[in-house]
Short mmCIF file of C-alpha atoms and ligand atoms in Angstrom, two decimals:
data_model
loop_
_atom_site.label_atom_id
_atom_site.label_comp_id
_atom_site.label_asym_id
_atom_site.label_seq_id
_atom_site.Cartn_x
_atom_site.Cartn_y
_atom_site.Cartn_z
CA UNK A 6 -21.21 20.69 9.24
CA UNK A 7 -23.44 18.49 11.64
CA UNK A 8 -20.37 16.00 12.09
CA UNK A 9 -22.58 13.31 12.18
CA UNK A 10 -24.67 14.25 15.20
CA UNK A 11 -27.95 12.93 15.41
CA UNK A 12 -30.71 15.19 17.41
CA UNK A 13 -34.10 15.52 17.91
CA UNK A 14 -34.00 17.99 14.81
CA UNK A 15 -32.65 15.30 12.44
CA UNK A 16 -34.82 15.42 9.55
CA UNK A 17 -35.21 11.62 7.69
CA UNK A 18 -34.48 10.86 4.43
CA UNK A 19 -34.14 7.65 2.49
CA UNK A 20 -34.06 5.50 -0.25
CA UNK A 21 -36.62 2.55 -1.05
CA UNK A 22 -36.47 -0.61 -3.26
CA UNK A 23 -36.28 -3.89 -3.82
CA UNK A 24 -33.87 -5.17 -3.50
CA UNK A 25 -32.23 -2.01 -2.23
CA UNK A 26 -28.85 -3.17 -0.46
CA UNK A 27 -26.53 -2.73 -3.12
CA UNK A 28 -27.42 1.09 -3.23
CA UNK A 29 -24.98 4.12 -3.19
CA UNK A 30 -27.21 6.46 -2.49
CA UNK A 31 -27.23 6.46 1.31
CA UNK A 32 -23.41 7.12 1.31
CA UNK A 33 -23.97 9.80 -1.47
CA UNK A 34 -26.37 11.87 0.34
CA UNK A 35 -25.14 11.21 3.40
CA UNK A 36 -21.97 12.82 2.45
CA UNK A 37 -23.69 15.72 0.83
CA UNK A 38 -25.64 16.68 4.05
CA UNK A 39 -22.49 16.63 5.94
CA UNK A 40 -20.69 18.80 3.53
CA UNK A 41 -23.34 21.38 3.36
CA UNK A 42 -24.17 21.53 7.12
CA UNK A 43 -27.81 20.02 6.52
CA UNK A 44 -28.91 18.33 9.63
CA UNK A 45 -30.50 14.90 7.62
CA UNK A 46 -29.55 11.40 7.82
CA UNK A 47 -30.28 9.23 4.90
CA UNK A 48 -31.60 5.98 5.22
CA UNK A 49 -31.91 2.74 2.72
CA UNK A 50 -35.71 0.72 3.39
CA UNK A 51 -36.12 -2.18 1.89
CA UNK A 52 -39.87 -2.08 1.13
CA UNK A 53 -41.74 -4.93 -1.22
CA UNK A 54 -44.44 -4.19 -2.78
CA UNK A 55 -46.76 -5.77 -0.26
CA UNK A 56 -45.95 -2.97 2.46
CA UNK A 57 -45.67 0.25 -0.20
CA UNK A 58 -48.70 1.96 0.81
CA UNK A 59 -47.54 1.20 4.69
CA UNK A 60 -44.63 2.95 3.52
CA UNK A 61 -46.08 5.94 2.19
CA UNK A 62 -48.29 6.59 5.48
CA UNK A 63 -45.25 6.15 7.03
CA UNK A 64 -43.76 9.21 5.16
CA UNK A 65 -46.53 11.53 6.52
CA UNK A 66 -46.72 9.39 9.62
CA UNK A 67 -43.04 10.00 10.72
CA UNK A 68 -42.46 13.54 8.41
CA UNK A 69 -39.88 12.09 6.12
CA UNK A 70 -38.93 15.23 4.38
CA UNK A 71 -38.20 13.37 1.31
CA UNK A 72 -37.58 10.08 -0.74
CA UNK A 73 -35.73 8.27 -3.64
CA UNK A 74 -37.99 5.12 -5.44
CA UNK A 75 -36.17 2.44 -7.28
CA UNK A 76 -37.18 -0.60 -8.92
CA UNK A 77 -39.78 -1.51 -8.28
CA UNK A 78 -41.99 0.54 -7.68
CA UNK A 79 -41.04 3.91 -9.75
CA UNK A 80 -44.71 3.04 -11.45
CA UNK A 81 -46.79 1.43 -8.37
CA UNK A 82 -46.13 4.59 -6.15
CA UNK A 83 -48.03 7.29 -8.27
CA UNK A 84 -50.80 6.31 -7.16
CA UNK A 85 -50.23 6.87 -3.73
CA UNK A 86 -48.80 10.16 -4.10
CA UNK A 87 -50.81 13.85 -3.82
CA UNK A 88 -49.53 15.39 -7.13
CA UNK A 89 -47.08 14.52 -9.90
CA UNK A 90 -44.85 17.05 -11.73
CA UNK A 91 -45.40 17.11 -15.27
CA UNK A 92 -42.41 15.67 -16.27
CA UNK A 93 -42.87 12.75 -14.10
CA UNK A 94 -46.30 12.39 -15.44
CA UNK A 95 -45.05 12.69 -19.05
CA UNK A 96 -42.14 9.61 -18.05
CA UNK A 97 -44.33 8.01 -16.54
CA UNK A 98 -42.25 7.16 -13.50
CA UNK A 99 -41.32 8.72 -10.18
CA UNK A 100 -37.80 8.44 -8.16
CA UNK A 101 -37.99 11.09 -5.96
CA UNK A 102 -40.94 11.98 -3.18
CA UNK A 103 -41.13 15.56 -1.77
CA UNK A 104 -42.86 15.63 1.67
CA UNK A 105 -44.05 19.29 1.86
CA UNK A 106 -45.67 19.21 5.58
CA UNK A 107 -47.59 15.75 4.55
CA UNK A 108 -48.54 16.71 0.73
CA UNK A 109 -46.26 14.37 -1.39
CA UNK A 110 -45.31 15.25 -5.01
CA UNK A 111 -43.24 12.75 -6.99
CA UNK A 112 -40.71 14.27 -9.73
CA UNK A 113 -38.54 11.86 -11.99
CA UNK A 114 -34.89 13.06 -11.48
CA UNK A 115 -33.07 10.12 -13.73
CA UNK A 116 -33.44 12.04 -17.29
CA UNK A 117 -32.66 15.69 -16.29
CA UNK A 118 -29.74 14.77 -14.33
CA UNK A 119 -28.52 12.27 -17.09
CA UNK A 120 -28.77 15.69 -19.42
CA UNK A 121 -27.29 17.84 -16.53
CA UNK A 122 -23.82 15.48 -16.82
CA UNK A 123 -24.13 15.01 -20.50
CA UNK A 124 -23.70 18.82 -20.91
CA UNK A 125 -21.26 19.12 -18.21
CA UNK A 126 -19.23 16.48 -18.89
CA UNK A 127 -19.27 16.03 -22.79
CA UNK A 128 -21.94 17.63 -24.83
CA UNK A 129 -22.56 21.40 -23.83
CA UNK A 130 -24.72 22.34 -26.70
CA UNK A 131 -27.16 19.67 -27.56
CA UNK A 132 -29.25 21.93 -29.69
CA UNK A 133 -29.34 20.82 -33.55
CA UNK A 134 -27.57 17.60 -32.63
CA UNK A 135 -28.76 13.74 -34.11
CA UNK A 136 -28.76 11.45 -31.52
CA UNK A 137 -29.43 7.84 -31.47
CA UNK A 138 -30.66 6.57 -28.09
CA UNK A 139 -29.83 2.32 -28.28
CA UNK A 140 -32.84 0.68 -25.74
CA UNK A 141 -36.35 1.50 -25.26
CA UNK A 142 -36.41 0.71 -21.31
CA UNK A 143 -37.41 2.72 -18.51
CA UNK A 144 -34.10 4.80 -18.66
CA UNK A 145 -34.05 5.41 -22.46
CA UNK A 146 -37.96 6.90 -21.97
CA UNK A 147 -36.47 9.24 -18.62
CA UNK A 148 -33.82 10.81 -20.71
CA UNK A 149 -35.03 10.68 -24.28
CA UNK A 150 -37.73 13.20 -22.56
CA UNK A 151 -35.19 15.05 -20.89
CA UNK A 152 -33.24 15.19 -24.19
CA UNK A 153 -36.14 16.38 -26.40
CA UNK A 154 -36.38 19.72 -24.21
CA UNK A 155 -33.11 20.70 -25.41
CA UNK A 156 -34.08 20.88 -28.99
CA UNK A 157 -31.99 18.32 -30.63
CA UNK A 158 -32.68 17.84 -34.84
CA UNK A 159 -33.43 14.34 -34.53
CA UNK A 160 -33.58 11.10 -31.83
CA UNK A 161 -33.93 7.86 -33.00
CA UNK A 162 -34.34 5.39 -30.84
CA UNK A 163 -33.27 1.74 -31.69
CA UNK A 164 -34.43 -1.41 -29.58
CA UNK A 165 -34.12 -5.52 -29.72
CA UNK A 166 -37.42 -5.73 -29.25
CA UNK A 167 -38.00 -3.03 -31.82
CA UNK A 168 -42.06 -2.65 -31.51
CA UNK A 169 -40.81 -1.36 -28.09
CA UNK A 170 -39.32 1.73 -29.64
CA UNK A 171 -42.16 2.40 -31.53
CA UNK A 172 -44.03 2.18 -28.51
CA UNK A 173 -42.03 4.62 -26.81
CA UNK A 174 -41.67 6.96 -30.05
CA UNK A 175 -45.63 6.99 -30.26
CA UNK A 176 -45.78 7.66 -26.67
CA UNK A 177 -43.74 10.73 -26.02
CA UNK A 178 -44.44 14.46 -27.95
CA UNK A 179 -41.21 15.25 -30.20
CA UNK A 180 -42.56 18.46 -30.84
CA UNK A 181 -40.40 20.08 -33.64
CA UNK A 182 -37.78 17.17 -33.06
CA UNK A 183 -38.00 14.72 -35.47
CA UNK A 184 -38.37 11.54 -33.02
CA UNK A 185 -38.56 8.24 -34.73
CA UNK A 186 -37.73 4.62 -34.00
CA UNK A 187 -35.68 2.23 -35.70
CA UNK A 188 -34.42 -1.45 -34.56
CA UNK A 189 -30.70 -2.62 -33.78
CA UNK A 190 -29.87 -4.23 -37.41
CA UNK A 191 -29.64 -0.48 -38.60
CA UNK A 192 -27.47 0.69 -35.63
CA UNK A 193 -24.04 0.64 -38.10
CA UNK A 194 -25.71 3.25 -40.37
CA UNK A 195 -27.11 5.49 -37.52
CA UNK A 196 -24.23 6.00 -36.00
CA UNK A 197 -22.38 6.92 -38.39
CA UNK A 198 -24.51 9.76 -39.16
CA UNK A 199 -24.42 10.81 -35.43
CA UNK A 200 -23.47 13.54 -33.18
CA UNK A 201 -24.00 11.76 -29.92
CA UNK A 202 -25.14 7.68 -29.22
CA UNK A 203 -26.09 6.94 -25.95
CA UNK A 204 -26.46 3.16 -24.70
CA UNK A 205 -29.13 2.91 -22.39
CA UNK A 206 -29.49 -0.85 -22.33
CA UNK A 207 -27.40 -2.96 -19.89
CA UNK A 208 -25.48 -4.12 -22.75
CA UNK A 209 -21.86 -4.15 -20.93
CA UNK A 210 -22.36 -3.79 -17.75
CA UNK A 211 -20.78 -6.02 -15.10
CA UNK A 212 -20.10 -9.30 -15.35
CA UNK A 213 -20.15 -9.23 -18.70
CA UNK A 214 -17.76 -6.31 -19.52
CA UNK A 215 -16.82 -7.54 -22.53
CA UNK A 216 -20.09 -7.27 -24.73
CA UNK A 217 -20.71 -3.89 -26.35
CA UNK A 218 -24.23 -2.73 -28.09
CA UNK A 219 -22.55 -1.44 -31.10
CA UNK A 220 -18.58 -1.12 -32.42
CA UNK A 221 -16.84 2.12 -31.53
CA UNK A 222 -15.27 2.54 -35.02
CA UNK A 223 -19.32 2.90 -36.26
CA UNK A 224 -19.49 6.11 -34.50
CA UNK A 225 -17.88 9.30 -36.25
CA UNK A 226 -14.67 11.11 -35.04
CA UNK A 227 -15.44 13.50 -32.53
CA UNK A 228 -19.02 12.22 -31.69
CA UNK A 229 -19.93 11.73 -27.92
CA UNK A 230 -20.23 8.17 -27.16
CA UNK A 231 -22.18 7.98 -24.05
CA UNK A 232 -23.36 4.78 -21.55
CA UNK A 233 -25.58 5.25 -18.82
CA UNK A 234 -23.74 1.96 -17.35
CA UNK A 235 -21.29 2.88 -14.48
CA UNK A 236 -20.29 -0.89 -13.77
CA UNK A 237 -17.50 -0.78 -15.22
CA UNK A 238 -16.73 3.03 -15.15
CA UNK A 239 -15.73 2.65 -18.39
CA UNK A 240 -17.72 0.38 -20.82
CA UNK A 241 -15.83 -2.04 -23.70
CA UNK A 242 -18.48 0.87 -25.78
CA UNK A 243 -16.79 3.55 -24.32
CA UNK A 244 -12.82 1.84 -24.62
CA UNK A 245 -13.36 1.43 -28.36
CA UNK A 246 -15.07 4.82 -28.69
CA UNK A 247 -12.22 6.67 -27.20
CA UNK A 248 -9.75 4.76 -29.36
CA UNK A 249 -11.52 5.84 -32.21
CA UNK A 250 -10.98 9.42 -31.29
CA UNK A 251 -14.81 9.94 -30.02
CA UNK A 252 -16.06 11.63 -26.31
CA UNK A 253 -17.08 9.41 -23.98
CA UNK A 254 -19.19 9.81 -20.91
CA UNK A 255 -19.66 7.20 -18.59
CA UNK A 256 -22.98 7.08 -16.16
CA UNK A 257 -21.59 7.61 -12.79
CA UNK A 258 -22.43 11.55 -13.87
CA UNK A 259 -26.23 10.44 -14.14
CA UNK A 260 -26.40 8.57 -10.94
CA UNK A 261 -25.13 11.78 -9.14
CA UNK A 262 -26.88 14.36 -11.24
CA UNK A 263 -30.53 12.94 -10.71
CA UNK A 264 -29.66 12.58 -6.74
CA UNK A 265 -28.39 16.25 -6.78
CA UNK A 266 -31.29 17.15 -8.38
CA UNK A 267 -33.15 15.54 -5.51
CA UNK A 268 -30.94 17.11 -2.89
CA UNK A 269 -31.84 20.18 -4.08
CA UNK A 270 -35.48 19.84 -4.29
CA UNK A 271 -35.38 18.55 -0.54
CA UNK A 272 -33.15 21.10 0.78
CA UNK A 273 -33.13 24.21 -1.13
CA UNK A 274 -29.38 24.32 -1.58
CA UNK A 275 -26.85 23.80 -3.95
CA UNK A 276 -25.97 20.03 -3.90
CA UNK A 277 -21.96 19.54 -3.18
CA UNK A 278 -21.48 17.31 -6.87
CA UNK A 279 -17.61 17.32 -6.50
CA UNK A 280 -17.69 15.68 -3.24
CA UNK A 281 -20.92 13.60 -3.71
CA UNK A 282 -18.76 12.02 -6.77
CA UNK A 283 -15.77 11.48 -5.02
CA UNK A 284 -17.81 9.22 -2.70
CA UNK A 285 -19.41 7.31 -4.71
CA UNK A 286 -16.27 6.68 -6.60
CA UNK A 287 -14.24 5.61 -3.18
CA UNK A 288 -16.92 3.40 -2.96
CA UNK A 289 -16.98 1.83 -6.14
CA UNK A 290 -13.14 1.10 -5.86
CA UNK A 291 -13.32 -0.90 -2.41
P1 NAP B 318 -35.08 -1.88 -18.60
O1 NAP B 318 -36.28 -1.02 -18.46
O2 NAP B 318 -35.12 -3.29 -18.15
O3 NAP B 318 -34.64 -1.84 -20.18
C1 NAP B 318 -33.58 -2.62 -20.64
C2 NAP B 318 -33.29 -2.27 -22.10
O4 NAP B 318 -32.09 -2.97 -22.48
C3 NAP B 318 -34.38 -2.71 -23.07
O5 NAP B 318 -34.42 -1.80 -24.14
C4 NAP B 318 -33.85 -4.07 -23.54
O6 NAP B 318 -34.31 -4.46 -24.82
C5 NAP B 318 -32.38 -3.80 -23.61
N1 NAP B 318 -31.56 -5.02 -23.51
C6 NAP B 318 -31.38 -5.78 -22.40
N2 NAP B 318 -30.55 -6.81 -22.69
C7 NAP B 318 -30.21 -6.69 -24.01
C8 NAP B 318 -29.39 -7.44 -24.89
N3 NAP B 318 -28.73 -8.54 -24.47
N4 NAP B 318 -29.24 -7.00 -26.16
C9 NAP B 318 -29.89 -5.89 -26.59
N5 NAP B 318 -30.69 -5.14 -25.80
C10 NAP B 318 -30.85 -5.54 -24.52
O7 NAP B 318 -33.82 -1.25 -17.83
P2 NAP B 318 -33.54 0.31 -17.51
O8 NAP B 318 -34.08 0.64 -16.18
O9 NAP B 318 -33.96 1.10 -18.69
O10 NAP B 318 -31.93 0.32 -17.37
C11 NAP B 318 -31.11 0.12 -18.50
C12 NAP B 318 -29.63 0.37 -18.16
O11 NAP B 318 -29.46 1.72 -17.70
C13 NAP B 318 -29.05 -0.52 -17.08
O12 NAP B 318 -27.74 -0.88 -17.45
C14 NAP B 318 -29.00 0.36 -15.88
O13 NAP B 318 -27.95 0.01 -14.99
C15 NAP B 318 -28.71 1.72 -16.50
N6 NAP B 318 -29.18 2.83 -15.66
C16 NAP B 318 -28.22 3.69 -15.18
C17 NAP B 318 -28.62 4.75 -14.38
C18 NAP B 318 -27.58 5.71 -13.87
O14 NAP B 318 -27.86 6.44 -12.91
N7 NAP B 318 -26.40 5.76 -14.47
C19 NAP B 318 -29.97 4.94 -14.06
C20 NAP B 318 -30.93 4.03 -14.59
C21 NAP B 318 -30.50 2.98 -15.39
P3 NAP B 318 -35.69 -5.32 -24.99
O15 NAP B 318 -36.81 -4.33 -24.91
O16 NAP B 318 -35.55 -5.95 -26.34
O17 NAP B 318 -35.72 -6.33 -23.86
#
């Protein structure tokens, strides 16, 4: 462990957004360096959009060995960057920067490590499965990608705005999945057909805990009911799911998945999960 110690081998790391204070991640990765020996500290930069590229010289400028975007400017910074991984490219976002001795690549951690906790936590085999993904946002394009490599039977993906799914369904390559788009008013029927559901609107989240995108007692007995919202741990979706004998999986397991992912991109080593979780959760609880 580097207890903490700060020395002119410190390598930076850090977080940027906008706004960017409410972030976990610093404590996350902070934690995970410590427990693996890495000698990093982790830093949150609020950066606007005005002073992005600034930021980005920066990186080379100061050898920041690597970086986590949020919103917003998962889009803006592409441009800025040497390369993008395919997947990135194919999502069409980046949240996390690889400095490789001043040649940045941007990878999109969000949908792998959302599909990294789903099969850990609730849904090992995701192979044949129907899903329904509810939203057609940023987050429902990062993991519906992520989900599609796993060879699922079918997604459908429902929206409010449902030209948005059709968008998004027209957009991304299902390959031999069937991938098709549908719109809320059909959710009651979709689910019950389904093997997994996965909310990936902020339908539920905090303050308004008590609003759910669909009723639990839709979904069938067994099914995994997943929400990629982690405020509250566990959604008024999830409650109702559980009651009704489904799995749940909350999206706390997302939030630490796609930053392990980026740990180990940075570092080379296996990211501590156990205790990165146990953080965050201490965190969330104060
Ligand atoms: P986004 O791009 O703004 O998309 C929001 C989606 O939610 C859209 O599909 C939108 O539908 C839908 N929506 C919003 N309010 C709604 C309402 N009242 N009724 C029905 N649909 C509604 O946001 P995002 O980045 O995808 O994030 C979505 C959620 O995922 C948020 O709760 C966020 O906290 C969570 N998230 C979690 C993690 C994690 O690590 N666990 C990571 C990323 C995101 P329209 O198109 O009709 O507006």
């Amino acid at each position: 462990m580097t207890n903490g110690r700060v020395d002119s081998h410190t390598v930076l790391y850090g977080v940027i957004g906008d706004p960017i204070r409410h972030s976990k991640s610093p404590i996350m990765m902070n934690r995970a360096f410590k427990e693996t020996g890495v000698n990093g500290v982790y830093m949150a930069f609020h950066v606007t959009m005005d002073t992005l590229s600034d930021f980005v010289r920066g990186i080379r400028a100061m050898g920041i060995r690597g970086v986590n975007v949020t919103i917003p400017h998962k889009l803006p910074i592409m441009e800025l960057l040497d390369d993008i991984d395919a997947g990135a490219k194919a999502i069409g976002a980046v949240n996390t920067i690889v400095n490789d001795n001043g040649r940045l690549v941007g990878y999109n951690t969000d949908g792998i490590g959302y599909v990294r906790s789903l099969k850990e936590e609730a849904a090992p085999n995701i192979a044949g499965k129907q899903i329904v993904v509810i939203g057609a946002g940023g987050a429902a394009r990062g993991i519906t990608y992520a989900l599609l490599q796993e060879n699922p039977s079918e997604i459908t993906i429902t929206n409010r705005t449902s030209s948005k799914a059709e968008e998004l369904v027209a957009s991304l390559d299902g390959g031999s999945v069937k991938l098709v788009a549908s719109s809320n008013d059909k959710l009651e029927a979709l689910c019950e057909g389904a093997d997994i559901v996965i909310n990936t609107t902020s339908v539920g989240m905090f303050p308004n805990v008590s609003e759910s995108p669909i009723r639990g007692e839709w979904m069938k007995r067994g099914a995994v009911a997943s929400d990629l919202i982690y405020n509250p741990l566990k959604t008024t979706f999830l409650q109702e799911a559980e009651a009704h004998g489904c799995i749940i999986h909350g999206g706390l397991g997302m939030f630490i998945y796609q930053g392990a992912y980026a740990f180990e991109y940075w570092t080379g080593k296996n990211a501590p999960v156990a205790a990165m979780r146990e953080t965050v959760l201490e965190s969330l609880q104060v």
